């Protein structure tokens, strides 16, 4: 809701609404966010032991102390901006409306580890490009959390980020992609893709809201 209907509902001025919202936002950033959200709010051991499903450990972790994270880009729809440059960069040809794209990083239990962005929705910022930017610039010190052999569960939109993940020693679990001329996946590829879907599909209710 905008400030105008809120000011009517509560019987106070719009400037009072702005001050109240700003105060609450700053209070959350001081007393809530550092304790419960973000990479600094939880340890690697806690993520592995308390926020990783046994099924995911069995499928992708070989029962070892591997951190298994699920990454996906999502959308936040916004109103059309009066700023022409921002309007162009935020308009999604795919969705046909203006939006911004946060990158969500969750564990296999649905625990939100961090949300990066939002990024503009122009063609340059696909899922792979955002992940490459996250890792190359070490946003939120995410690379400090990772160890060689950790697992990222991703969809096919991240395929262009696979070389960087390989260089960092991160195992990418992604549904198989049919090669040119193929009409269907092999039995092994199809089964491997189902394992990825089994781990990631249960999380759609958490981050596609």
GROMACS .gro file of C-alpha atoms in nm:
model
  209
    1UNK     CA    1   0.000   0.000   0.000
    2UNK     CA    2   0.117   0.353  -0.071
    3UNK     CA    3   0.152   0.618   0.197
    4UNK     CA    4  -0.172   0.792   0.102
    5UNK     CA    5  -0.416   0.511   0.198
    6UNK     CA    6  -0.203   0.431   0.504
    7UNK     CA    7  -0.230   0.790   0.622
    8UNK     CA    8  -0.609   0.770   0.579
    9UNK     CA    9  -0.637   0.440   0.765
   10UNK     CA   10  -0.429   0.555   1.062
   11UNK     CA   11  -0.546   0.916   1.058
   12UNK     CA   12  -0.197   1.069   1.039
   13UNK     CA   13  -0.006   1.264   0.775
   14UNK     CA   14   0.193   1.106   0.494
   15UNK     CA   15   0.515   1.250   0.636
   16UNK     CA   16   0.442   1.072   0.965
   17UNK     CA   17   0.392   0.747   0.775
   18UNK     CA   18   0.729   0.795   0.600
   19UNK     CA   19   0.906   0.858   0.931
   20UNK     CA   20   0.741   0.555   1.094
   21UNK     CA   21   0.834   0.322   0.807
   22UNK     CA   22   1.191   0.453   0.806
   23UNK     CA   23   1.221   0.403   1.183
   24UNK     CA   24   1.095   0.046   1.165
   25UNK     CA   25   1.322  -0.034   0.870
   26UNK     CA   26   1.629   0.094   1.052
   27UNK     CA   27   1.529  -0.095   1.368
   28UNK     CA   28   1.506  -0.418   1.167
   29UNK     CA   29   1.848  -0.355   1.014
   30UNK     CA   30   2.002  -0.297   1.358
   31UNK     CA   31   1.834  -0.564   1.569
   32UNK     CA   32   1.692  -0.835   1.345
   33UNK     CA   33   1.876  -0.870   1.015
   34UNK     CA   34   2.228  -0.924   1.158
   35UNK     CA   35   2.101  -1.195   1.392
   36UNK     CA   36   1.869  -1.392   1.167
   37UNK     CA   37   1.942  -1.311   0.803
   38UNK     CA   38   2.255  -1.321   0.593
   39UNK     CA   39   2.572  -1.526   0.581
   40UNK     CA   40   2.710  -1.377   0.903
   41UNK     CA   41   2.406  -1.491   1.103
   42UNK     CA   42   2.482  -1.864   1.082
   43UNK     CA   43   2.787  -2.089   1.081
   44UNK     CA   44   2.885  -2.331   0.810
   45UNK     CA   45   2.851  -2.621   1.057
   46UNK     CA   46   2.497  -2.515   1.143
   47UNK     CA   47   2.401  -2.497   0.776
   48UNK     CA   48   2.532  -2.850   0.717
   49UNK     CA   49   2.399  -3.014   1.033
   50UNK     CA   50   2.072  -2.830   1.090
   51UNK     CA   51   1.965  -2.692   0.752
   52UNK     CA   52   2.049  -2.969   0.506
   53UNK     CA   53   1.800  -3.246   0.437
   54UNK     CA   54   1.926  -3.604   0.479
   55UNK     CA   55   1.801  -3.682   0.127
   56UNK     CA   56   2.015  -3.405  -0.021
   57UNK     CA   57   2.318  -3.529   0.172
   58UNK     CA   58   2.260  -3.881   0.042
   59UNK     CA   59   2.210  -3.773  -0.318
   60UNK     CA   60   2.480  -3.508  -0.352
   61UNK     CA   61   2.694  -3.504  -0.042
   62UNK     CA   62   2.809  -3.865  -0.018
   63UNK     CA   63   2.736  -3.825   0.356
   64UNK     CA   64   3.039  -3.596   0.382
   65UNK     CA   65   3.053  -3.251   0.541
   66UNK     CA   66   2.954  -3.070   0.224
   67UNK     CA   67   2.751  -2.754   0.211
   68UNK     CA   68   2.460  -2.794  -0.031
   69UNK     CA   69   2.289  -2.474  -0.146
   70UNK     CA   70   2.004  -2.411  -0.389
   71UNK     CA   71   2.026  -2.096  -0.603
   72UNK     CA   72   1.761  -1.940  -0.820
   73UNK     CA   73   1.676  -1.601  -0.959
   74UNK     CA   74   1.326  -1.471  -0.894
   75UNK     CA   75   1.126  -1.160  -0.980
   76UNK     CA   76   0.987  -0.860  -0.798
   77UNK     CA   77   0.738  -0.673  -1.013
   78UNK     CA   78   0.753  -0.294  -0.988
   79UNK     CA   79   0.557   0.001  -1.121
   80UNK     CA   80   0.661   0.176  -1.438
   81UNK     CA   81   0.924   0.438  -1.359
   82UNK     CA   82   0.918   0.799  -1.479
   83UNK     CA   83   1.294   0.776  -1.528
   84UNK     CA   84   1.337   0.670  -1.890
   85UNK     CA   85   1.677   0.503  -1.844
   86UNK     CA   86   1.560   0.305  -1.541
   87UNK     CA   87   1.237   0.223  -1.724
   88UNK     CA   88   1.432   0.064  -2.011
   89UNK     CA   89   1.666  -0.133  -1.786
   90UNK     CA   90   1.388  -0.262  -1.562
   91UNK     CA   91   1.151  -0.372  -1.841
   92UNK     CA   92   1.155  -0.747  -1.898
   93UNK     CA   93   1.087  -0.856  -2.254
   94UNK     CA   94   1.032  -1.208  -2.124
   95UNK     CA   95   0.760  -1.109  -1.875
   96UNK     CA   96   0.636  -0.803  -2.063
   97UNK     CA   97   0.642  -0.576  -1.759
   98UNK     CA   98   0.893  -0.391  -1.537
   99UNK     CA   99   1.065  -0.592  -1.268
  100UNK     CA  100   1.391  -0.642  -1.080
  101UNK     CA  101   1.568  -0.972  -1.018
  102UNK     CA  102   1.701  -1.081  -0.679
  103UNK     CA  103   1.917  -1.393  -0.656
  104UNK     CA  104   1.800  -1.620  -0.374
  105UNK     CA  105   2.036  -1.858  -0.195
  106UNK     CA  106   1.867  -2.112   0.032
  107UNK     CA  107   1.952  -2.442   0.196
  108UNK     CA  108   1.769  -2.763   0.113
  109UNK     CA  109   1.537  -2.712   0.413
  110UNK     CA  110   1.429  -2.372   0.281
  111UNK     CA  111   1.643  -2.165   0.519
  112UNK     CA  112   1.720  -1.832   0.352
  113UNK     CA  113   2.096  -1.785   0.357
  114UNK     CA  114   2.112  -1.461   0.160
  115UNK     CA  115   1.935  -1.264  -0.111
  116UNK     CA  116   2.160  -1.074  -0.350
  117UNK     CA  117   2.053  -0.781  -0.559
  118UNK     CA  118   1.814  -0.680  -0.689
  119UNK     CA  119   1.955  -0.668  -1.042
  120UNK     CA  120   1.804  -0.498  -1.343
  121UNK     CA  121   1.600  -0.720  -1.573
  122UNK     CA  122   1.777  -0.630  -1.897
  123UNK     CA  123   1.914  -0.914  -2.108
  124UNK     CA  124   2.260  -0.894  -1.954
  125UNK     CA  125   2.147  -1.005  -1.610
  126UNK     CA  126   2.046  -1.367  -1.656
  127UNK     CA  127   2.094  -1.620  -1.376
  128UNK     CA  128   2.442  -1.722  -1.490
  129UNK     CA  129   2.563  -1.363  -1.521
  130UNK     CA  130   2.434  -1.277  -1.174
  131UNK     CA  131   2.603  -1.582  -1.020
  132UNK     CA  132   2.930  -1.499  -1.195
  133UNK     CA  133   2.909  -1.145  -1.057
  134UNK     CA  134   2.832  -1.275  -0.707
  135UNK     CA  135   3.134  -1.503  -0.700
  136UNK     CA  136   3.383  -1.278  -0.880
  137UNK     CA  137   3.307  -0.980  -0.655
  138UNK     CA  138   3.260  -1.205  -0.348
  139UNK     CA  139   2.933  -1.040  -0.248
  140UNK     CA  140   2.858  -1.085   0.124
  141UNK     CA  141   3.186  -1.279   0.147
  142UNK     CA  142   3.008  -1.583   0.007
  143UNK     CA  143   3.336  -1.737  -0.106
  144UNK     CA  144   3.457  -1.731   0.254
  145UNK     CA  145   3.174  -1.969   0.340
  146UNK     CA  146   3.243  -2.214   0.060
  147UNK     CA  147   3.488  -2.503   0.050
  148UNK     CA  148   3.608  -2.721  -0.233
  149UNK     CA  149   3.357  -2.999  -0.297
  150UNK     CA  150   3.051  -2.798  -0.188
  151UNK     CA  151   2.740  -2.831  -0.404
  152UNK     CA  152   2.522  -2.575  -0.583
  153UNK     CA  153   2.184  -2.705  -0.700
  154UNK     CA  154   2.083  -2.492  -0.998
  155UNK     CA  155   1.862  -2.497  -1.306
  156UNK     CA  156   1.966  -2.485  -1.672
  157UNK     CA  157   1.975  -2.106  -1.670
  158UNK     CA  158   2.307  -2.126  -1.484
  159UNK     CA  159   2.487  -2.328  -1.749
  160UNK     CA  160   2.715  -2.040  -1.851
  161UNK     CA  161   2.839  -2.015  -1.490
  162UNK     CA  162   2.956  -2.378  -1.478
  163UNK     CA  163   3.318  -2.301  -1.583
  164UNK     CA  164   3.362  -2.057  -1.293
  165UNK     CA  165   3.208  -2.303  -1.047
  166UNK     CA  166   3.446  -2.570  -1.169
  167UNK     CA  167   3.744  -2.337  -1.124
  168UNK     CA  168   3.634  -2.273  -0.764
  169UNK     CA  169   3.592  -2.644  -0.694
  170UNK     CA  170   3.214  -2.616  -0.655
  171UNK     CA  171   3.011  -2.911  -0.781
  172UNK     CA  172   2.710  -2.793  -0.983
  173UNK     CA  173   2.407  -3.020  -0.986
  174UNK     CA  174   2.194  -2.918  -1.283
  175UNK     CA  175   1.934  -3.096  -1.497
  176UNK     CA  176   2.090  -3.241  -1.812
  177UNK     CA  177   2.072  -3.049  -2.138
  178UNK     CA  178   2.000  -3.222  -2.467
  179UNK     CA  179   2.271  -3.176  -2.724
  180UNK     CA  180   2.206  -3.068  -3.081
  181UNK     CA  181   2.044  -3.350  -3.275
  182UNK     CA  182   1.926  -3.540  -2.967
  183UNK     CA  183   1.555  -3.607  -2.929
  184UNK     CA  184   1.557  -3.716  -2.568
  185UNK     CA  185   1.787  -3.760  -2.271
  186UNK     CA  186   1.950  -4.090  -2.198
  187UNK     CA  187   1.814  -4.294  -1.908
  188UNK     CA  188   2.106  -4.192  -1.690
  189UNK     CA  189   2.070  -3.823  -1.775
  190UNK     CA  190   1.695  -3.830  -1.713
  191UNK     CA  191   1.738  -4.000  -1.375
  192UNK     CA  192   2.013  -3.757  -1.273
  193UNK     CA  193   1.787  -3.465  -1.368
  194UNK     CA  194   1.509  -3.608  -1.152
  195UNK     CA  195   1.743  -3.613  -0.852
  196UNK     CA  196   1.812  -3.242  -0.899
  197UNK     CA  197   1.441  -3.170  -0.931
  198UNK     CA  198   1.367  -3.378  -0.620
  199UNK     CA  199   1.591  -3.156  -0.410
  200UNK     CA  200   1.501  -2.819  -0.563
  201UNK     CA  201   1.126  -2.854  -0.631
  202UNK     CA  202   1.037  -2.865  -0.263
  203UNK     CA  203   1.177  -2.512  -0.224
  204UNK     CA  204   0.964  -2.332  -0.482
  205UNK     CA  205   0.710  -2.250  -0.217
  206UNK     CA  206   0.975  -2.066  -0.017
  207UNK     CA  207   1.128  -1.833  -0.271
  208UNK     CA  208   0.859  -1.797  -0.538
  209UNK     CA  209   0.620  -1.599  -0.322
   0.00000   0.00000   0.00000
